[in-house]
CSV table of C-alpha atoms and ligand atoms in Angstrom, one decimal:
chain,number,residue,atom,x,y,z
A,1,MET,CA,120.8,127.5,118.8
A,2,SER,CA,117.2,129.1,118.6
A,3,PHE,CA,114.0,129.1,118.0
A,4,ASP,CA,110.9,131.2,117.2
A,5,LEU,CA,108.7,128.8,119.3
A,6,LEU,CA,108.9,125.5,120.9
A,7,VAL,CA,106.0,123.6,122.4
A,8,LYS,CA,106.5,121.0,125.2
A,9,ASN,CA,105.4,118.2,126.7
A,10,ALA,CA,102.4,117.6,123.7
A,11,ASN,CA,100.5,114.7,122.8
A,12,LEU,CA,100.2,113.7,119.0
A,13,PRO,CA,97.7,111.7,117.6
A,14,ASP,CA,100.3,109.1,115.9
A,15,GLY,CA,100.0,108.6,120.5
A,16,ARG,CA,103.5,109.7,120.9
A,17,THR,CA,103.6,111.3,124.6
A,18,GLY,CA,106.0,114.0,126.2
A,19,ILE,CA,106.8,115.0,123.1
A,20,ASP,CA,108.9,118.6,122.1
A,21,ILE,CA,107.5,120.9,119.1
A,22,ALA,CA,110.8,122.9,117.6
A,23,CYS,CA,109.5,125.9,115.1
A,24,ARG,CA,111.5,128.3,113.0
A,25,GLY,CA,110.8,130.6,109.9
A,26,GLY,CA,107.3,129.0,109.3
A,27,ARG,CA,108.6,125.6,109.3
A,28,ILE,CA,108.9,123.0,111.9
A,29,VAL,CA,112.5,121.9,112.4
A,30,ALA,CA,112.2,119.5,115.5
A,31,VAL,CA,109.8,117.2,116.9
A,32,GLU,CA,111.8,114.5,119.3
A,33,ALA,CA,111.8,114.5,123.7
A,34,ALA,CA,113.2,117.3,125.8
A,35,ILE,CA,114.6,119.6,123.4
A,36,GLY,CA,116.6,122.6,125.2
A,37,ALA,CA,117.7,125.5,123.7
A,38,GLU,CA,116.7,129.4,123.8
A,39,ALA,CA,113.1,130.3,122.1
A,40,GLY,CA,111.1,133.7,121.3
A,41,THR,CA,107.4,132.1,122.4
A,42,VAL,CA,107.1,128.7,124.9
A,43,ILE,CA,104.2,127.2,124.7
A,44,ASP,CA,103.9,124.7,127.9
A,45,ALA,CA,101.1,121.5,126.3
A,46,GLY,CA,101.3,120.2,129.5
A,47,GLY,CA,100.5,116.9,128.4
A,48,GLN,CA,97.8,118.1,125.9
A,49,LEU,CA,97.6,116.9,122.6
A,50,VAL,CA,98.6,118.6,119.3
A,51,SER,CA,97.6,117.9,116.1
A,52,PRO,CA,97.6,119.5,112.3
A,53,PRO,CA,94.7,121.3,111.7
A,54,PHE,CA,91.2,120.9,110.6
A,55,VAL,CA,91.1,121.1,107.0
A,56,ASP,CA,87.5,120.5,105.9
A,57,SER,CA,87.6,120.0,102.4
A,58,HIS,CA,83.8,119.7,102.0
A,59,PHE,CA,82.0,123.7,101.7
A,60,HIS,CA,80.2,126.4,100.6
A,61,MET,CA,81.0,129.6,101.6
A,62,ASP,CA,79.3,131.8,98.8
A,63,ALA,CA,76.2,130.0,100.8
A,64,THR,CA,77.3,130.6,104.4
A,65,LEU,CA,75.9,133.1,107.7
A,66,SER,CA,72.5,133.7,105.0
A,67,LEU,CA,70.3,131.9,107.0
A,68,GLY,CA,66.7,133.6,107.1
A,69,LEU,CA,67.9,135.1,103.9
A,70,PRO,CA,65.5,135.0,101.6
A,71,ARG,CA,63.0,132.6,104.1
A,72,MET,CA,63.9,130.0,105.5
A,73,ASN,CA,63.1,126.3,104.4
A,74,ARG,CA,60.6,124.9,105.3
A,75,SER,CA,60.9,121.4,104.6
A,76,GLY,CA,64.0,120.6,105.2
A,77,THR,CA,64.9,119.0,101.6
A,78,LEU,CA,68.1,119.4,99.8
A,79,LEU,CA,65.5,120.6,96.7
A,80,GLU,CA,63.5,123.4,98.9
A,81,GLY,CA,67.1,124.3,99.6
A,82,ILE,CA,68.4,124.4,96.0
A,83,ALA,CA,65.6,126.4,94.9
A,84,LEU,CA,66.3,128.7,98.4
A,85,TRP,CA,69.1,129.7,97.3
A,86,GLY,CA,68.6,130.8,93.8
A,87,GLU,CA,66.2,132.9,94.7
A,88,LEU,CA,69.0,134.2,97.4
A,89,LYS,CA,71.2,134.4,94.2
A,90,GLU,CA,69.0,136.9,92.4
A,91,ILE,CA,70.0,138.8,95.0
A,92,LEU,CA,73.2,138.4,95.8
A,93,THR,CA,76.3,141.0,96.3
A,94,VAL,CA,80.0,140.6,96.2
A,95,GLU,CA,80.4,142.6,99.3
A,96,ALA,CA,78.1,140.5,101.4
A,97,VAL,CA,79.3,137.2,99.8
A,98,VAL,CA,82.9,138.8,101.2
A,99,GLU,CA,81.3,139.8,104.1
A,100,ARG,CA,79.7,136.5,105.5
A,101,ALA,CA,82.6,134.6,103.9
A,102,LEU,CA,85.9,136.2,106.3
A,103,LYS,CA,83.7,136.1,109.6
A,104,TYR,CA,83.0,132.3,109.2
A,105,CYS,CA,86.9,132.8,107.8
A,106,ASP,CA,87.7,134.6,111.7
A,107,LEU,CA,85.2,131.8,113.3
A,108,ALA,CA,87.3,128.9,111.7
A,109,VAL,CA,90.6,130.1,113.0
A,110,SER,CA,89.6,130.2,116.2
A,111,GLN,CA,88.4,126.0,115.6
A,112,GLY,CA,91.8,125.8,114.4
A,113,LEU,CA,90.0,125.1,110.9
A,114,LEU,CA,93.8,126.5,108.3
A,115,ALA,CA,92.4,125.0,105.2
A,116,ILE,CA,88.8,124.4,103.6
A,117,ARG,CA,87.3,124.0,99.8
A,118,THR,CA,84.6,125.2,99.0
A,119,HIS,CA,82.6,125.0,96.2
A,120,VAL,CA,81.1,128.2,94.8
A,121,ASP,CA,78.2,128.7,92.3
A,122,VAL,CA,79.0,129.3,89.1
A,123,CYS,CA,75.0,129.0,87.5
A,124,ASP,CA,75.2,133.3,87.8
A,125,ASP,CA,75.7,134.6,85.3
A,126,ARG,CA,77.1,137.7,87.6
A,127,LEU,CA,79.4,135.5,88.9
A,128,THR,CA,79.1,137.7,92.2
A,129,GLY,CA,80.1,134.3,94.3
A,130,VAL,CA,83.2,133.4,92.6
A,131,LYS,CA,84.2,137.6,92.3
A,132,GLY,CA,83.1,136.9,95.9
A,133,LEU,CA,85.2,134.4,97.2
A,134,LEU,CA,88.7,134.9,94.6
A,135,GLU,CA,88.8,138.5,97.4
A,136,VAL,CA,88.5,136.0,100.0
A,137,ARG,CA,90.9,133.1,98.9
A,138,ASP,CA,93.6,136.5,98.3
A,139,ARG,CA,92.7,138.3,101.5
A,140,VAL,CA,92.9,134.6,104.1
A,141,ARG,CA,96.0,133.8,102.4
A,142,ASP,CA,98.0,134.0,105.0
A,143,TYR,CA,95.9,132.7,107.9
A,144,ILE,CA,93.7,129.5,105.4
A,145,ASP,CA,94.5,127.7,103.0
A,146,LEU,CA,91.3,128.2,100.5
A,147,GLN,CA,90.5,126.0,97.6
A,148,LEU,CA,87.7,127.1,94.9
A,149,VAL,CA,85.9,124.8,93.3
A,150,ALA,CA,83.3,126.2,90.1
A,151,PHE,CA,80.5,124.0,91.0
A,152,PRO,CA,77.5,124.4,88.6
A,153,GLN,CA,74.9,124.5,91.3
A,154,ASP,CA,72.0,124.4,89.0
A,155,GLY,CA,73.1,121.2,86.2
A,156,PHE,CA,76.2,121.9,83.9
A,157,TYR,CA,73.9,120.7,80.8
A,158,ARG,CA,70.5,121.7,83.3
A,159,SER,CA,71.1,125.6,83.7
A,160,ALA,CA,71.6,128.0,80.3
A,161,ASN,CA,74.9,129.1,80.3
A,162,ALA,CA,76.6,127.1,83.0
A,163,GLU,CA,79.5,125.3,80.6
A,164,LYS,CA,80.1,129.0,79.8
A,165,ASN,CA,80.5,130.3,84.0
A,166,LEU,CA,82.7,127.1,85.1
A,167,LEU,CA,85.2,127.8,81.8
A,168,ALA,CA,85.0,132.0,82.7
A,169,ALA,CA,85.6,131.1,86.7
A,170,LEU,CA,88.1,129.1,86.0
A,171,ASP,CA,90.0,131.7,83.9
A,172,MET,CA,89.5,133.4,86.8
A,173,GLY,CA,91.6,131.4,88.8
A,174,VAL,CA,88.9,129.7,90.3
A,175,ASP,CA,91.2,126.2,91.4
A,176,ILE,CA,89.1,122.7,90.7
A,177,VAL,CA,86.1,121.7,88.3
A,178,GLY,CA,83.1,120.6,90.2
A,179,GLY,CA,79.7,119.2,89.0
A,180,ILE,CA,76.3,117.6,89.4
A,181,PRO,CA,75.3,114.8,88.0
A,182,HIS,CA,72.4,113.5,89.6
A,183,PHE,CA,70.8,116.9,88.7
A,184,GLU,CA,71.1,116.6,85.4
A,185,ARG,CA,67.3,116.2,83.6
A,186,THR,CA,68.4,113.0,82.4
A,187,MET,CA,71.1,109.1,84.1
A,188,ASP,CA,72.3,110.6,80.4
A,189,ASP,CA,72.8,113.9,80.5
A,190,GLY,CA,74.9,112.9,84.1
A,191,ALA,CA,76.9,111.0,82.2
A,192,ARG,CA,78.0,113.6,80.3
A,193,SER,CA,78.4,116.1,82.5
A,194,VAL,CA,81.0,113.9,84.5
A,195,ALA,CA,82.5,112.8,81.1
A,196,ARG,CA,82.6,116.8,79.8
A,197,LEU,CA,83.9,117.7,83.4
A,198,CYS,CA,87.0,115.6,83.9
A,199,ALA,CA,87.9,116.3,80.0
A,200,ILE,CA,88.2,119.8,81.1
A,201,ALA,CA,90.1,118.8,84.3
A,202,ALA,CA,92.6,117.2,82.0
A,203,GLU,CA,93.1,119.6,79.6
A,204,ARG,CA,93.4,121.5,82.1
A,205,GLY,CA,95.6,120.3,84.0
A,206,LEU,CA,92.9,120.7,87.2
A,207,MET,CA,91.4,118.6,90.3
A,208,VAL,CA,88.0,117.5,90.5
A,209,ASP,CA,85.1,117.6,93.2
A,210,MET,CA,81.9,117.2,91.8
A,211,HIS,CA,78.8,116.3,94.2
A,212,CYS,CA,78.3,112.5,93.2
A,213,ASP,CA,75.3,111.1,93.7
A,214,GLU,CA,74.0,113.6,97.1
A,215,THR,CA,70.4,111.1,96.8
A,216,ASP,CA,68.9,107.8,97.8
A,217,ASP,CA,68.3,106.4,94.3
A,218,PRO,CA,69.9,103.3,94.7
A,219,MET,CA,70.0,103.8,91.1
A,220,SER,CA,71.9,106.6,90.9
A,221,ARG,CA,75.4,105.4,89.9
A,222,HIS,CA,77.1,108.3,88.5
A,223,ILE,CA,80.2,107.9,91.0
A,224,GLU,CA,81.4,104.5,88.0
A,225,THR,CA,81.6,107.0,85.7
A,226,LEU,CA,83.6,109.2,87.8
A,227,ALA,CA,86.3,106.3,88.4
A,228,PHE,CA,85.8,105.5,84.7
A,229,GLU,CA,86.3,108.5,83.1
A,230,THR,CA,89.3,109.3,85.5
A,231,GLN,CA,91.2,105.8,85.3
A,232,ARG,CA,90.5,106.8,81.5
A,233,LEU,CA,92.2,109.9,81.6
A,234,GLY,CA,95.1,109.2,84.1
A,235,LEU,CA,93.1,111.5,87.1
A,236,GLN,CA,94.2,109.1,89.8
A,237,GLY,CA,94.4,110.9,93.1
A,238,ARG,CA,93.6,114.2,91.9
A,239,VAL,CA,89.5,113.6,91.7
A,240,ALA,CA,87.4,113.6,94.9
A,241,GLY,CA,83.4,112.0,95.0
A,242,SER,CA,81.9,114.6,97.5
A,243,HIS,CA,78.6,113.3,99.1
A,244,LEU,CA,78.3,109.2,97.4
A,245,THR,CA,74.9,109.1,99.2
A,246,SER,CA,73.0,106.5,97.2
A,247,MET,CA,75.8,104.1,97.8
A,248,HIS,CA,73.8,103.9,101.2
A,249,SER,CA,70.5,102.6,99.7
A,250,MET,CA,72.3,100.5,96.4
A,251,ASP,CA,72.2,96.6,96.1
A,252,ASN,CA,75.3,95.0,98.2
A,253,TYR,CA,76.5,92.7,95.0
A,254,TYR,CA,76.6,95.9,93.2
A,255,VAL,CA,78.7,97.3,95.9
A,256,SER,CA,81.4,94.9,95.5
A,257,LYS,CA,81.9,95.7,92.1
A,258,LEU,CA,81.9,99.3,92.1
A,259,LEU,CA,84.5,99.7,95.7
A,260,PRO,CA,87.5,98.6,93.7
A,261,LEU,CA,86.6,100.7,90.9
A,262,ILE,CA,86.6,104.2,92.8
A,263,ALA,CA,89.9,102.1,94.8
A,264,GLU,CA,91.1,101.7,91.4
A,265,ALA,CA,90.9,105.3,90.2
A,266,GLU,CA,92.3,106.4,94.0
A,267,ILE,CA,89.0,108.4,94.6
A,268,HIS,CA,88.9,111.0,97.7
A,269,ALA,CA,85.3,109.7,98.9
A,270,ILE,CA,84.4,113.0,100.7
A,271,ALA,CA,80.9,112.2,103.1
A,272,ASN,CA,79.6,115.2,104.7
A,273,PRO,CA,78.1,114.0,107.9
A,274,LEU,CA,75.7,116.6,109.6
A,275,ILE,CA,73.8,117.5,106.6
A,276,ASN,CA,73.9,113.7,105.3
A,277,ILE,CA,72.6,112.5,107.9
A,278,THR,CA,70.1,115.5,108.2
A,279,LEU,CA,69.1,115.8,104.4
A,280,GLN,CA,68.9,111.9,103.6
A,281,GLY,CA,65.5,109.8,104.1
A,282,ARG,CA,63.8,113.1,104.0
A,283,HIS,CA,61.3,110.7,101.3
A,284,ASP,CA,61.4,108.2,103.7
A,285,SER,CA,58.6,106.7,106.3
A,286,TYR,CA,59.3,104.3,109.1
A,287,PRO,CA,62.6,102.9,109.1
A,288,LYS,CA,64.7,106.1,108.1
A,289,ARG,CA,67.9,105.4,106.0
A,290,ARG,CA,70.6,107.5,107.2
A,291,GLY,CA,72.4,108.3,104.0
A,292,GLN,CA,75.3,108.3,104.7
A,293,THR,CA,78.3,106.9,102.5
A,294,ARG,CA,79.8,103.7,103.3
A,295,VAL,CA,83.0,104.9,105.3
A,296,PRO,CA,83.6,101.7,106.8
A,297,GLU,CA,83.7,99.7,103.3
A,298,LEU,CA,85.7,102.7,101.7
A,299,ARG,CA,88.4,102.1,103.8
A,300,SER,CA,87.9,98.8,104.7
A,301,HIS,CA,89.1,98.8,100.5
A,302,GLY,CA,92.0,101.5,100.9
A,303,VAL,CA,90.0,104.5,99.9
A,304,ASN,CA,90.8,108.0,100.9
A,305,VAL,CA,87.6,108.6,103.0
A,306,ALA,CA,87.5,112.5,104.8
A,307,PHE,CA,84.2,114.2,106.2
A,308,GLY,CA,83.5,117.9,105.7
A,309,HIS,CA,81.3,120.4,107.5
A,310,ASP,CA,79.6,121.2,104.5
A,311,CYS,CA,77.0,123.7,105.4
A,312,VAL,CA,77.3,126.0,108.6
A,313,MET,CA,73.8,128.6,109.0
A,314,ASP,CA,72.3,128.2,105.3
A,315,PRO,CA,69.2,127.5,103.1
A,316,TRP,CA,70.4,123.5,103.0
A,317,TYR,CA,71.0,124.1,107.4
A,318,SER,CA,70.7,125.9,109.7
A,319,MET,CA,72.9,124.8,112.2
A,320,GLY,CA,76.6,124.0,112.5
A,321,SER,CA,80.1,126.3,114.0
A,322,GLY,CA,82.8,125.3,112.0
A,323,ASP,CA,83.2,122.6,114.3
A,324,MET,CA,85.2,119.6,112.9
A,325,LEU,CA,85.1,117.8,115.3
A,326,GLU,CA,81.5,118.3,115.7
A,327,VAL,CA,82.0,116.7,112.5
A,328,ALA,CA,84.2,114.3,113.0
A,329,SER,CA,82.2,112.7,115.9
A,330,MET,CA,78.3,112.5,113.8
A,331,GLY,CA,80.6,110.6,110.9
A,332,LEU,CA,82.4,108.1,113.5
A,333,HIS,CA,78.2,107.8,115.3
A,334,VAL,CA,76.0,107.8,111.9
A,335,ALA,CA,78.8,105.1,110.5
A,336,GLN,CA,78.4,103.1,114.1
A,337,MET,CA,82.4,103.4,114.1
A,338,THR,CA,83.0,103.2,117.6
A,339,SER,CA,85.5,100.6,118.5
A,340,ARG,CA,89.1,103.1,119.4
A,341,ASP,CA,90.6,102.5,116.3
A,342,ASP,CA,87.7,103.7,114.4
A,343,ILE,CA,87.0,106.8,116.7
A,344,ARG,CA,91.1,107.2,115.8
A,345,TYR,CA,90.7,106.9,112.2
A,346,CYS,CA,87.5,109.1,112.3
A,347,PHE,CA,89.6,111.3,113.6
A,348,GLU,CA,92.2,111.1,110.4
A,349,CYS,CA,89.1,111.8,108.5
A,350,VAL,CA,88.8,115.4,109.3
A,351,THR,CA,92.7,116.3,109.3
A,352,SER,CA,95.6,114.3,107.0
A,353,HIS,CA,92.8,112.7,105.4
A,354,PRO,CA,91.5,116.1,103.5
A,355,ALA,CA,95.2,117.1,103.5
A,356,LYS,CA,95.8,114.6,101.2
A,357,ALA,CA,92.5,114.5,99.6
A,358,MET,CA,93.1,118.8,98.7
A,359,GLY,CA,97.2,118.1,98.4
A,360,LEU,CA,98.4,120.1,100.8
A,361,GLU,CA,101.8,121.2,101.5
A,362,GLY,CA,103.8,121.1,104.5
A,363,TYR,CA,101.1,119.2,106.0
A,364,GLY,CA,101.8,117.4,108.9
A,365,LEU,CA,104.0,117.4,112.5
A,366,GLU,CA,106.9,115.8,111.0
A,367,THR,CA,110.1,117.8,110.8
A,368,GLY,CA,110.0,120.4,107.2
A,369,CYS,CA,106.7,120.8,107.8
A,370,ARG,CA,104.6,123.8,108.0
A,371,ALA,CA,104.8,125.1,112.2
A,372,ASP,CA,100.8,125.2,111.5
A,373,PHE,CA,99.0,123.2,114.7
A,374,VAL,CA,96.2,123.6,117.2
A,375,LEU,CA,96.8,123.1,120.7
A,376,LEU,CA,93.3,121.1,122.4
A,377,GLN,CA,92.6,120.8,126.0
A,378,ALA,CA,92.6,117.2,125.9
A,379,ARG,CA,95.1,114.1,125.3
A,380,ASP,CA,94.1,112.1,123.1
A,381,THR,CA,92.4,111.7,119.6
A,382,ILE,CA,89.3,110.1,120.9
A,383,GLU,CA,89.1,113.2,123.8
A,384,ALA,CA,89.0,115.4,121.1
A,385,ILE,CA,86.3,113.9,119.4
A,386,ARG,CA,84.1,113.1,122.9
A,387,LEU,CA,84.7,116.7,124.3
A,388,LYS,CA,84.6,118.7,121.1
A,389,ALA,CA,87.8,120.2,122.5
A,390,THR,CA,88.5,123.5,123.4
A,391,ARG,CA,91.2,125.0,121.1
A,392,LEU,CA,93.2,126.0,123.5
A,393,LYS,CA,96.3,128.0,121.1
A,394,VAL,CA,96.0,128.2,117.2
A,395,VAL,CA,99.4,128.1,115.1
A,396,LYS,CA,100.0,129.2,111.9
A,397,GLY,CA,103.3,129.3,110.4
A,398,GLY,CA,105.0,129.0,114.0
A,399,ARG,CA,103.3,132.3,115.3
A,400,VAL,CA,99.5,131.9,117.7
A,401,ILE,CA,96.7,133.0,116.0
A,402,ALA,CA,94.2,132.4,118.0
A,403,SER,CA,93.6,131.4,121.6
A,404,THR,CA,90.3,130.0,123.9
A,405,PRO,CA,90.8,129.8,127.5
A,406,ALA,CA,90.2,126.4,129.2
A,407,ARG,CA,86.8,125.2,130.2
A,408,THR,CA,86.8,124.4,133.7
A,409,ALA,CA,83.2,125.0,135.8
A,410,ALA,CA,83.2,126.4,139.3
A,411,LEU,CA,81.3,124.4,141.0
A,412,GLU,CA,79.5,125.6,144.7
A,413,LEU,CA,78.7,122.0,146.2
A,414,PRO,CA,79.3,121.9,149.9
A,415,GLY,CA,82.1,118.6,150.1
A,416,ARG,CA,82.9,118.7,146.7
A,417,PRO,CA,86.4,119.6,144.0
A,418,ALA,CA,85.5,123.1,143.8
A,419,THR,CA,85.5,123.2,139.8
A,420,VAL,CA,84.9,120.5,137.5
A,421,ASN,CA,86.8,119.3,133.9
A,422,SER,CA,85.3,116.4,132.2
A,423,SER,CA,88.8,116.3,130.6
A,424,GLU,CA,89.9,115.2,133.7
A,425,TYR,CA,87.8,112.1,133.6
A,426,ALA,CA,89.0,110.3,130.4
A,427,PRO,CA,91.4,107.1,130.6
A,428,ILE,CA,94.5,107.4,128.4
A,429,GLU,CA,95.1,103.8,126.8
A,430,SER,CA,96.4,102.1,124.1
B,501,FE2,FE1,77.9,120.2,99.0
């Protein structure tokens, strides 16, 4: 029996060590110790971690890599970012959107990031971003699972043609219904937008992913309406609430009622640690709120929590590199999730949890799963986050599609070793 690809001596995220992974026909066909057979390609993992690919369930690919166009965000606030994006939208072309998005996809692949859910702004009568990202979805289909969310950035009711444009975008092939209830003119309009958008999704058999309560206002409670509409329409498991930052500032008693409602509706919660810690609390003096949603509490109620990157070099965020390990690292710091178990959980927030939120078929490292994975220069998931580990090999469909040399520094110190590698210092522990 021969395989297309055989990975030898890997550590897995669940703690198993010394595992071989055999792939044939684009699928994983065996995961066990000491598989002995011929293979077209053999990779010796050397006791390093093999993980399923990184997954980003919240991104804005229509705006990525546009930093400085047409000017910089001087206040650093969410609202100036939205205003700035409005200026850029006027001069956007399909070609420019495609070029920047493809550039970002190249970067994503090099980082082992092989599935991305991106919001695409539909508050533009030309639907430039939609046209661009539909083309990009086709062009990257063989190596990135790209899901598009019809996102009414300027408000579903607040923006004149948003409903018409959103429906047109869905007709053109955009996958998911988005929303931004906290940006509507009134709380009532916000709640009405949630109800209408969930109804559209139910009618068309689509998933929902809303920017929900991305504010420090503890009275912004659209997640309550989103949970209500989700269970009322039978959309359980198909709806995501992105950001949910107002929950950070809510009254504890109210949150104790809210969390079971979110769990009952099987809503996926998507925090965006890099952006939340940057944008929230901007109106505070001191002490400044962190603004990230209540990750440990959502977890303890059985809610599926994912961490998204949200932005890379755009009107809202001038940093970022498509590195989901950086996202996981920020998430655990901001949530103060520092136990060994908590850190492992945060690794899942950038791998299996967003895969679940996106409903990815064949995701994982079990027999029968797609032969998609990443070999990292780290021995376990904790070390991977700590070191923002190098992606030594990125495999898609049983084929290596990106490689990066191991990171080792040469030393020129009398009496000391010739090289240093930070992963040599990490203890393996249970
Ligand atoms: Fe976002």
